[in-house]
PDB file of C-alpha atoms in Angstrom:
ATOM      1  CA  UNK A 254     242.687 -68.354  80.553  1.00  0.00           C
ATOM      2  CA  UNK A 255     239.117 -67.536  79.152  1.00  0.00           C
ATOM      3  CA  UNK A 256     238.845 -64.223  78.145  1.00  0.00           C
ATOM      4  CA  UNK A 257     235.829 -62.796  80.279  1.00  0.00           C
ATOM      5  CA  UNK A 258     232.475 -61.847  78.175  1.00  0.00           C
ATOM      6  CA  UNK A 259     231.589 -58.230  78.951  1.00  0.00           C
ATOM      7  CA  UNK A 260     228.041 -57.367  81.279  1.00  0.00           C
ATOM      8  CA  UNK A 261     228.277 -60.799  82.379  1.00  0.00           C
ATOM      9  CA  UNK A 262     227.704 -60.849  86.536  1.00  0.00           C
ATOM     10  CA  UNK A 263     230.245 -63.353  88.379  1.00  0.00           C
ATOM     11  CA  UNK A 264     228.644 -66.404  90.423  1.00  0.00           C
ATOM     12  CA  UNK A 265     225.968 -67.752  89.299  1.00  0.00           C
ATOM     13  CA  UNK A 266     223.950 -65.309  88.180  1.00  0.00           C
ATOM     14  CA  UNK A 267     226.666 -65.379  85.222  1.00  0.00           C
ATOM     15  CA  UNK A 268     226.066 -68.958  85.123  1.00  0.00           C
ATOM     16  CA  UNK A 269     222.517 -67.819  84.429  1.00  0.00           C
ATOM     17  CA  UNK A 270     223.393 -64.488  82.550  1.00  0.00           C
ATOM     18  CA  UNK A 271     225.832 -66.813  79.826  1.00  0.00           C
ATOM     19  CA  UNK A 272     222.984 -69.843  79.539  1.00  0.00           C
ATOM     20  CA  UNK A 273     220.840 -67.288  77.952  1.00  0.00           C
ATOM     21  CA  UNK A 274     223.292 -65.398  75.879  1.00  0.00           C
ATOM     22  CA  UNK A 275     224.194 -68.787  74.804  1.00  0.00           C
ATOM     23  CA  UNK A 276     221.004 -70.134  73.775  1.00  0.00           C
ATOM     24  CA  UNK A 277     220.240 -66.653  72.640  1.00  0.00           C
ATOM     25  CA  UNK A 278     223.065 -67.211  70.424  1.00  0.00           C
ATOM     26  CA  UNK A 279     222.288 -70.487  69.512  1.00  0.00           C
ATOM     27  CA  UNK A 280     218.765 -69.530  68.692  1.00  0.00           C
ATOM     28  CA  UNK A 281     219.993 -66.750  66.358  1.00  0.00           C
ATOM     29  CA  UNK A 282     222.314 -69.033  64.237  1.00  0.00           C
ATOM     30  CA  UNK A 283     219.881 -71.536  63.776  1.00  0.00           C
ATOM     31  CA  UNK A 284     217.420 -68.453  62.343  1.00  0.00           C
ATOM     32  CA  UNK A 285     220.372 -66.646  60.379  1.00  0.00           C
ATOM     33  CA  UNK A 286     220.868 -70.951  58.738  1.00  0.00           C
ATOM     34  CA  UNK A 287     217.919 -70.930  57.692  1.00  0.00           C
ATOM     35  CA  UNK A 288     217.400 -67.640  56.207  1.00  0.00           C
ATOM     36  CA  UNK A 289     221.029 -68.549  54.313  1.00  0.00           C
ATOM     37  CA  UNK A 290     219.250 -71.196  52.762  1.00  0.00           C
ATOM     38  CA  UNK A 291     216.197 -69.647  51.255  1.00  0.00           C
ATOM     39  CA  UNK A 292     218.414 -66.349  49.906  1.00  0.00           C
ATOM     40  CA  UNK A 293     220.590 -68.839  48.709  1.00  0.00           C
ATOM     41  CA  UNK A 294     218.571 -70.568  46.575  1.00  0.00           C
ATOM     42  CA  UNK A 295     216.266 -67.287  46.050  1.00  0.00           C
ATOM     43  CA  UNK A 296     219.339 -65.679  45.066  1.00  0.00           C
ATOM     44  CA  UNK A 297     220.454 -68.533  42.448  1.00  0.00           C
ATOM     45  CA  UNK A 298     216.500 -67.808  40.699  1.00  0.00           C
ATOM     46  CA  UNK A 299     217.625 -63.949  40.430  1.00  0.00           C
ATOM     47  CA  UNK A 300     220.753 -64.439  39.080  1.00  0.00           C
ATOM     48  CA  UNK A 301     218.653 -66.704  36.290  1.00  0.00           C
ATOM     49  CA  UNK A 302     216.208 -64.338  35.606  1.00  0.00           C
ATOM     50  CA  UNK A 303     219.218 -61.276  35.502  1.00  0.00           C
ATOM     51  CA  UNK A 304     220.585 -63.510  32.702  1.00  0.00           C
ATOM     52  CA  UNK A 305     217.922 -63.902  31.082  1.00  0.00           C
ATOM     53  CA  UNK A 306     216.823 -60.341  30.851  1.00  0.00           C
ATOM     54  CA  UNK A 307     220.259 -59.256  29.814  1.00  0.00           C
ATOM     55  CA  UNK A 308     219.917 -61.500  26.923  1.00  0.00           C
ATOM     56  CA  UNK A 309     216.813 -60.349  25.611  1.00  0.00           C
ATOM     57  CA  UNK A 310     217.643 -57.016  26.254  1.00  0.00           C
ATOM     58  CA  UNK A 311     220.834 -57.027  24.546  1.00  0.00           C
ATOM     59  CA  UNK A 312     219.571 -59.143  21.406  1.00  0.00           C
ATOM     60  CA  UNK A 313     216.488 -56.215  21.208  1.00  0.00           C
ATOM     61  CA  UNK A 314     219.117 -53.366  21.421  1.00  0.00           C
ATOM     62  CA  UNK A 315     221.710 -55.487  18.390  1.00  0.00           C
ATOM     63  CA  UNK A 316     218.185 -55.269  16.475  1.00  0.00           C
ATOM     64  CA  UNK A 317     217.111 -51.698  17.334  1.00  0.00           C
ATOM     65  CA  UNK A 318     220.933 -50.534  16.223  1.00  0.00           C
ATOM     66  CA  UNK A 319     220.698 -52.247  12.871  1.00  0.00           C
ATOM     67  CA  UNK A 320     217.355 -51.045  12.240  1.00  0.00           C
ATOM     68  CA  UNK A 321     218.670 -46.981  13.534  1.00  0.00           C
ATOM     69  CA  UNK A 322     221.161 -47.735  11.399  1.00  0.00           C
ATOM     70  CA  UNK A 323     219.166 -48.736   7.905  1.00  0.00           C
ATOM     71  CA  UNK A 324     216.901 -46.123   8.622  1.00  0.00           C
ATOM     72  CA  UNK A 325     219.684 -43.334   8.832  1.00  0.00           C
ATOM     73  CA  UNK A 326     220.968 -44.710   5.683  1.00  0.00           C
ATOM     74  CA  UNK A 327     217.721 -45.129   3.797  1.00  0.00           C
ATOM     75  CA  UNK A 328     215.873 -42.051   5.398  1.00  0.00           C
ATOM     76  CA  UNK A 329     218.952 -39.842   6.754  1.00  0.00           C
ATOM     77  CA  UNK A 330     219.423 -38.556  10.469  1.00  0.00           C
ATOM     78  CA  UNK A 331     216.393 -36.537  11.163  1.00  0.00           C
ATOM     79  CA  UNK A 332     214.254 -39.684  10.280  1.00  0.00           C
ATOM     80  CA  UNK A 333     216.159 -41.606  13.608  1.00  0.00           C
ATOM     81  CA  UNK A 334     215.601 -38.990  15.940  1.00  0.00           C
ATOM     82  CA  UNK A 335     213.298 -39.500  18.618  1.00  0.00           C
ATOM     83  CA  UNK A 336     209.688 -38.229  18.319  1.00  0.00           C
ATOM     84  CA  UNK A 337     208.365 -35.888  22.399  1.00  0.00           C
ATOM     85  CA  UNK A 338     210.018 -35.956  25.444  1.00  0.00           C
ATOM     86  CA  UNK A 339     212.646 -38.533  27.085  1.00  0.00           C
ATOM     87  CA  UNK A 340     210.701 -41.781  28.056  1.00  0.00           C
ATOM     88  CA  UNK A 341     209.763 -42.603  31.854  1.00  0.00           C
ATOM     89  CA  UNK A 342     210.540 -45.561  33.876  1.00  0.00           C
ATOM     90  CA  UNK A 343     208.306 -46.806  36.619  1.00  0.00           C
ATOM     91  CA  UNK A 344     209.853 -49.245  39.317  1.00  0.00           C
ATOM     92  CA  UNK A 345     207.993 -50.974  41.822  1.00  0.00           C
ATOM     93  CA  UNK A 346     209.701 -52.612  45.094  1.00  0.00           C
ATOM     94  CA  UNK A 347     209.263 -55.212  47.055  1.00  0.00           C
ATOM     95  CA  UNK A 348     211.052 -56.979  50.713  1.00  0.00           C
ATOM     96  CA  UNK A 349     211.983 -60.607  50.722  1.00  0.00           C
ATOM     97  CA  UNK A 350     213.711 -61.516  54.428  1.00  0.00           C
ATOM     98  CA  UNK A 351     214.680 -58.178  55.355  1.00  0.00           C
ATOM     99  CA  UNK A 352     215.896 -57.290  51.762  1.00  0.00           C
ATOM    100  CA  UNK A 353     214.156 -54.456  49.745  1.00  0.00           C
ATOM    101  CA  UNK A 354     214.645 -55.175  45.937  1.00  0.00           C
ATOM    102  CA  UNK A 355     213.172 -53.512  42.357  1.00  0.00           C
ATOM    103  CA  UNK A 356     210.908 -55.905  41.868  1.00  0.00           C
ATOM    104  CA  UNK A 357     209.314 -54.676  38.147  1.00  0.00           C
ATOM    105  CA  UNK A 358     210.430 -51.800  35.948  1.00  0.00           C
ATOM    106  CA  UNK A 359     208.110 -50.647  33.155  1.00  0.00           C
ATOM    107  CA  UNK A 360     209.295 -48.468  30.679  1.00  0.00           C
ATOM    108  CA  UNK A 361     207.284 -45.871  28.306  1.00  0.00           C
ATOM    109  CA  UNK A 362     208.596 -44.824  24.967  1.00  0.00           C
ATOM    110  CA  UNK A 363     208.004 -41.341  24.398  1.00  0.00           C
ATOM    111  CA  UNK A 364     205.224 -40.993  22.127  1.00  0.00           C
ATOM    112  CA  UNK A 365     204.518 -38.856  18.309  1.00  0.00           C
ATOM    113  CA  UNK A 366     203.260 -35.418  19.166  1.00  0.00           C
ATOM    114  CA  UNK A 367     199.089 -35.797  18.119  1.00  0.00           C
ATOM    115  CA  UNK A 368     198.901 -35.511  14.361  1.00  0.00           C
ATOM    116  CA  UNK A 369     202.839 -35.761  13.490  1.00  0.00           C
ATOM    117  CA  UNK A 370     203.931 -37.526  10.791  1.00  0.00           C
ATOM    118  CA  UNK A 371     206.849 -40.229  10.571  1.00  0.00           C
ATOM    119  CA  UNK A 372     209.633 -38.344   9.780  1.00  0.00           C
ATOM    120  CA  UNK A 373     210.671 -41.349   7.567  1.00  0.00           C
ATOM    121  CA  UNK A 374     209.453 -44.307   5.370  1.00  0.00           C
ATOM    122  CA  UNK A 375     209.089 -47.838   6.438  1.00  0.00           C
ATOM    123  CA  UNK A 376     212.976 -48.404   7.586  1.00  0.00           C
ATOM    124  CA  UNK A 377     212.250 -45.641   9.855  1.00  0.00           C
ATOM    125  CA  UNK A 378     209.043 -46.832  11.429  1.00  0.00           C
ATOM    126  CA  UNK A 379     210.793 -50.265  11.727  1.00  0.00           C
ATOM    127  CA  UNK A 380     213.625 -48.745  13.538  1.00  0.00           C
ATOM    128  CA  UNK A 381     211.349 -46.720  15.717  1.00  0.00           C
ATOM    129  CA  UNK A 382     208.709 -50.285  16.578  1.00  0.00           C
ATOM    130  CA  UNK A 383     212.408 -51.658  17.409  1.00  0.00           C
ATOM    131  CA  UNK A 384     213.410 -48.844  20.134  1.00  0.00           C
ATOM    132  CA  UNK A 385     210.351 -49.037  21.531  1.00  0.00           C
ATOM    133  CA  UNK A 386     210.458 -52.654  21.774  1.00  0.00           C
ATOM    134  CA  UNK A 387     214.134 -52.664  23.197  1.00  0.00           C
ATOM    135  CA  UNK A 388     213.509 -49.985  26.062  1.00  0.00           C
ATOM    136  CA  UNK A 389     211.043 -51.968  28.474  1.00  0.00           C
ATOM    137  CA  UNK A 390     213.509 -54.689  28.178  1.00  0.00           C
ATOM    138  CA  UNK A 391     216.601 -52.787  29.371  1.00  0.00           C
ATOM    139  CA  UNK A 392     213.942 -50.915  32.356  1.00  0.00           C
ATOM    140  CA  UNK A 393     213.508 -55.209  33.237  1.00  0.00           C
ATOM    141  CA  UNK A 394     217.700 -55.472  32.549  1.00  0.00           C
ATOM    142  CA  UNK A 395     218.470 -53.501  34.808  1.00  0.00           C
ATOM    143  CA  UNK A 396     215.720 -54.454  37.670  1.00  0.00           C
ATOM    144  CA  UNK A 397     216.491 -57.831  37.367  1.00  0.00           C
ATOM    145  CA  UNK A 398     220.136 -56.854  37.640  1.00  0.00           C
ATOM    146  CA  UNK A 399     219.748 -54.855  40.826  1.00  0.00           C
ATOM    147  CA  UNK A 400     217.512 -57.206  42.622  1.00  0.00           C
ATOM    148  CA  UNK A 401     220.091 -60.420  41.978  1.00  0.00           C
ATOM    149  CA  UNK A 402     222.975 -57.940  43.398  1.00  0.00           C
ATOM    150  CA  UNK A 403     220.620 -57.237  46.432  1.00  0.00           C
ATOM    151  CA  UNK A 404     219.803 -60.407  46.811  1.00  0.00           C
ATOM    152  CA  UNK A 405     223.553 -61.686  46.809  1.00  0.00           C
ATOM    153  CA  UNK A 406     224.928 -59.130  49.198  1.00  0.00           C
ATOM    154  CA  UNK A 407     221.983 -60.228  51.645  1.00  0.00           C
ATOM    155  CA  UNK A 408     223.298 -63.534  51.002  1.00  0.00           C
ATOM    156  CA  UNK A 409     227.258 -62.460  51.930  1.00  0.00           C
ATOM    157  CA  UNK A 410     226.173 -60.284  55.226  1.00  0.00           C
ATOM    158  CA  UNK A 411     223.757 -63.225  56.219  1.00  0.00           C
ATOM    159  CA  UNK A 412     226.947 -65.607  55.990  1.00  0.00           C
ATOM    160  CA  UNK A 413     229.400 -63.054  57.834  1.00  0.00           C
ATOM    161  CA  UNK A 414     226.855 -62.612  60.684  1.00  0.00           C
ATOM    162  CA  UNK A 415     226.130 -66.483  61.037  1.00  0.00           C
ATOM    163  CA  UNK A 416     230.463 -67.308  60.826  1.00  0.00           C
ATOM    164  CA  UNK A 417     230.722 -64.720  63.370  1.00  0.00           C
ATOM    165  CA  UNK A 418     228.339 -66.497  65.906  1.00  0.00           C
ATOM    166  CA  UNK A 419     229.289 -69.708  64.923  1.00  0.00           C
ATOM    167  CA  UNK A 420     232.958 -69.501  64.858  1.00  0.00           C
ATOM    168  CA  UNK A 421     233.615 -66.366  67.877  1.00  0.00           C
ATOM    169  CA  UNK A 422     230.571 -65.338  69.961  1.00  0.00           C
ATOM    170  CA  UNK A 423     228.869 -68.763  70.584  1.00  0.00           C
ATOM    171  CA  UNK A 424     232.309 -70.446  71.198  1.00  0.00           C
ATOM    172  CA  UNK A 425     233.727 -67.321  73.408  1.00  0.00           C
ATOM    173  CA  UNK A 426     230.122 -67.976  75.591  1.00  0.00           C
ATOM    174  CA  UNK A 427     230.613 -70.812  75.675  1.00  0.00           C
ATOM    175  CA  UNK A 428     233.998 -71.309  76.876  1.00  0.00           C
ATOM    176  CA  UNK A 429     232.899 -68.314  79.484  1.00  0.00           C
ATOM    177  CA  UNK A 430     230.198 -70.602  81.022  1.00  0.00           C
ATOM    178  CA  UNK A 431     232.538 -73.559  81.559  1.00  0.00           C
ATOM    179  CA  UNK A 432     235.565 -71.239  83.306  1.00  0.00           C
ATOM    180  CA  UNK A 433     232.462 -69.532  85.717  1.00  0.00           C
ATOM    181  CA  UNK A 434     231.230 -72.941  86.327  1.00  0.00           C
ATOM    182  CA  UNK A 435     234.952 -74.360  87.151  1.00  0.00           C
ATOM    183  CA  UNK A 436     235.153 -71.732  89.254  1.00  0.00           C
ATOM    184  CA  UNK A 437     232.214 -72.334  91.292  1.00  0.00           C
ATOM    185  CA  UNK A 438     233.044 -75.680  91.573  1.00  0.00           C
ATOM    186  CA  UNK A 439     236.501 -75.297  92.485  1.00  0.00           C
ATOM    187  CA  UNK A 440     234.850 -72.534  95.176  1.00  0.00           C
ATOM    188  CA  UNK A 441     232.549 -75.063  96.550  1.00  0.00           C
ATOM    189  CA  UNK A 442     235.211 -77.916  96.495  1.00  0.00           C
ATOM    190  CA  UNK A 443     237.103 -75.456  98.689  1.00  0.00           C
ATOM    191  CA  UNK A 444     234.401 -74.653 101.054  1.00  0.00           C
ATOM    192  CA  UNK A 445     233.626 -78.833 101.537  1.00  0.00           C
ATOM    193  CA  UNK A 446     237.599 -79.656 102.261  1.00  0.00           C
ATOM    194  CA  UNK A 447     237.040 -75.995 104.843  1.00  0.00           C
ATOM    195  CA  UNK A 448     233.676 -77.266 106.663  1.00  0.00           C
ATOM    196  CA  UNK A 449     234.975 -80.906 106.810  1.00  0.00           C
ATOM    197  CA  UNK A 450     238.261 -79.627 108.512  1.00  0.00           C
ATOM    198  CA  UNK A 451     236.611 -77.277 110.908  1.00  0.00           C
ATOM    199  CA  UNK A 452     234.388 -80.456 111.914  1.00  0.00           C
ATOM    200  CA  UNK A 453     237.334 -82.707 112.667  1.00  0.00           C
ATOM    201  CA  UNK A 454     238.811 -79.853 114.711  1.00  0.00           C
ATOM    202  CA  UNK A 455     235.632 -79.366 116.632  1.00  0.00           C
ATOM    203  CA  UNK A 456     235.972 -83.642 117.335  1.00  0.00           C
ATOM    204  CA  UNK A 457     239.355 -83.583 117.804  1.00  0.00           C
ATOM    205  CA  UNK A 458     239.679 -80.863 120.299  1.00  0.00           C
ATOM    206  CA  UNK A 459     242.542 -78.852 118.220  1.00  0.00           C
ATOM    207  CA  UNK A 460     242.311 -75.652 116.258  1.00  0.00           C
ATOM    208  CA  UNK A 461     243.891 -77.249 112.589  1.00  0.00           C
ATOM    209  CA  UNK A 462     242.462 -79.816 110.286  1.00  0.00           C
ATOM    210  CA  UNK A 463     241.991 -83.397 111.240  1.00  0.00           C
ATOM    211  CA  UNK A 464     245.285 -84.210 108.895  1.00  0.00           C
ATOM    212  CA  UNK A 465     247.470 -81.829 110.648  1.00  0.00           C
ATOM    213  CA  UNK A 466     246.784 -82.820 114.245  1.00  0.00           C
ATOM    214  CA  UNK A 467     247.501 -86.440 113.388  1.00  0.00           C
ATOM    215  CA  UNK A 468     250.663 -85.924 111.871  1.00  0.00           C
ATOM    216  CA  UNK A 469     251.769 -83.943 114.833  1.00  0.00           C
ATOM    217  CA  UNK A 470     250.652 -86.793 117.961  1.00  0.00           C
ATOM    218  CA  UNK A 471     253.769 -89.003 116.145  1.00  0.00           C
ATOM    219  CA  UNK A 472     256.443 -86.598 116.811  1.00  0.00           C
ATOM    220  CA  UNK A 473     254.661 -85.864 120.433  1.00  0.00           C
ATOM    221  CA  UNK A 474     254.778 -89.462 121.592  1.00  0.00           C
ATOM    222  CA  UNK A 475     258.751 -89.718 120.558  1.00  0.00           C
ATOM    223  CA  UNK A 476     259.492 -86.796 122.633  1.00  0.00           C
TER     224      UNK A 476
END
């Protein structure tokens, strides 16, 4: 037996009620498709570009470390250490289909106090260009990073939600609107065998169905 759908109204206004739950239904899945589709292959682009990034950043961070570490060697410690404050990241976001992502990340280097010397020769100022160069690059790391990873669980929910219509709540409707309509038939096949017996009473002069008051004028004439 078909499990009844909650809310819906028996007769035919459920007839009516499931028809547009169904197409409802049917309408969603086809939008929830579709929008699987474009994350998916939006999603594929971020994952790309989250590569990418990593890769630069990581090769700009193997060359800031050798050059911090030449420049400790050649210069000593205090020559490394980082000239003002902490440096500042800016991120900017954006929405694709309902998903809100990092969508740039700039970085700024802290920079030399006005008229400060380099604490250190030219191994220092290399490793200090090379910092510099390698923070922006880990601020667009780790953008890119979160954006493919919001982009990808989109992509999962998007495929629960459309599994679940496709596989529970459009086949549970569905199977709803056939049992009401099975009943209404079988209701209204009842009512036609009812109407057409009450006639052939009415003709016949008896009180039972036509069927009944012929099987009984048999056994009357043998008596």
């Amino acid at each position: 037996m078909t499990a009844p759908v909650p809310g819906a109204p028996p007769g035919r206004a459920g007839v009516l009620w499931l028809r547009r739950r169904l197409a409802a239904a049917d309408a969603g899945a086809g939008l929830l498709t579709r929008k699987l589709v474009m994350l998916t292959a939006e999603a594929r682009r971020r994952d790309a570009e989250a590569h990418a990034a990593e890769d630069r950043w990581r090769a700009l961070a193997a060359e800031a470390g050798r050059r911090l570490e030449r420049a400790g060697m050649i210069d000593g410690d205090a020559a490394v250490t980082a000239a003002g404050g902490p440096a500042t990241v800016d991120v900017r976001w954006a929405t694709l289909l309902g998903v809100r992502y990092p969508a740039t990340a700039t970085c700024a280097a802290p920079a030399r106090p006005p008229g400060a010397a380099p604490a250190g020769g030219s191994a220092a100022l290399q490793a200090e260009a090379a910092v510099r160069a390698a923070l922006p690059a880990a601020a667009r790391c780790a953008a890119a990073a979160r954006a493919a990873a919001e982009i990808d669980r989109e992509v999962t929910l998007t495929r629960q939600r459309l599994r679940a219509l496709q596989r529970r709540w459009i086949p549970r409707l569905a199977a709803a609107l056939r049992s009401v309509q099975a009943q209404i038939e079988e209701a209204e096949a009842a009512d036609a065998v009812r109407r057409r017996w009450a006639a052939g009473a009415r003709r016949s002069g008896g009180s039972g169905p036509p069927a009944l008051s012929a099987a009984r004028r048999p056994a009357q004439r043998e008596g």
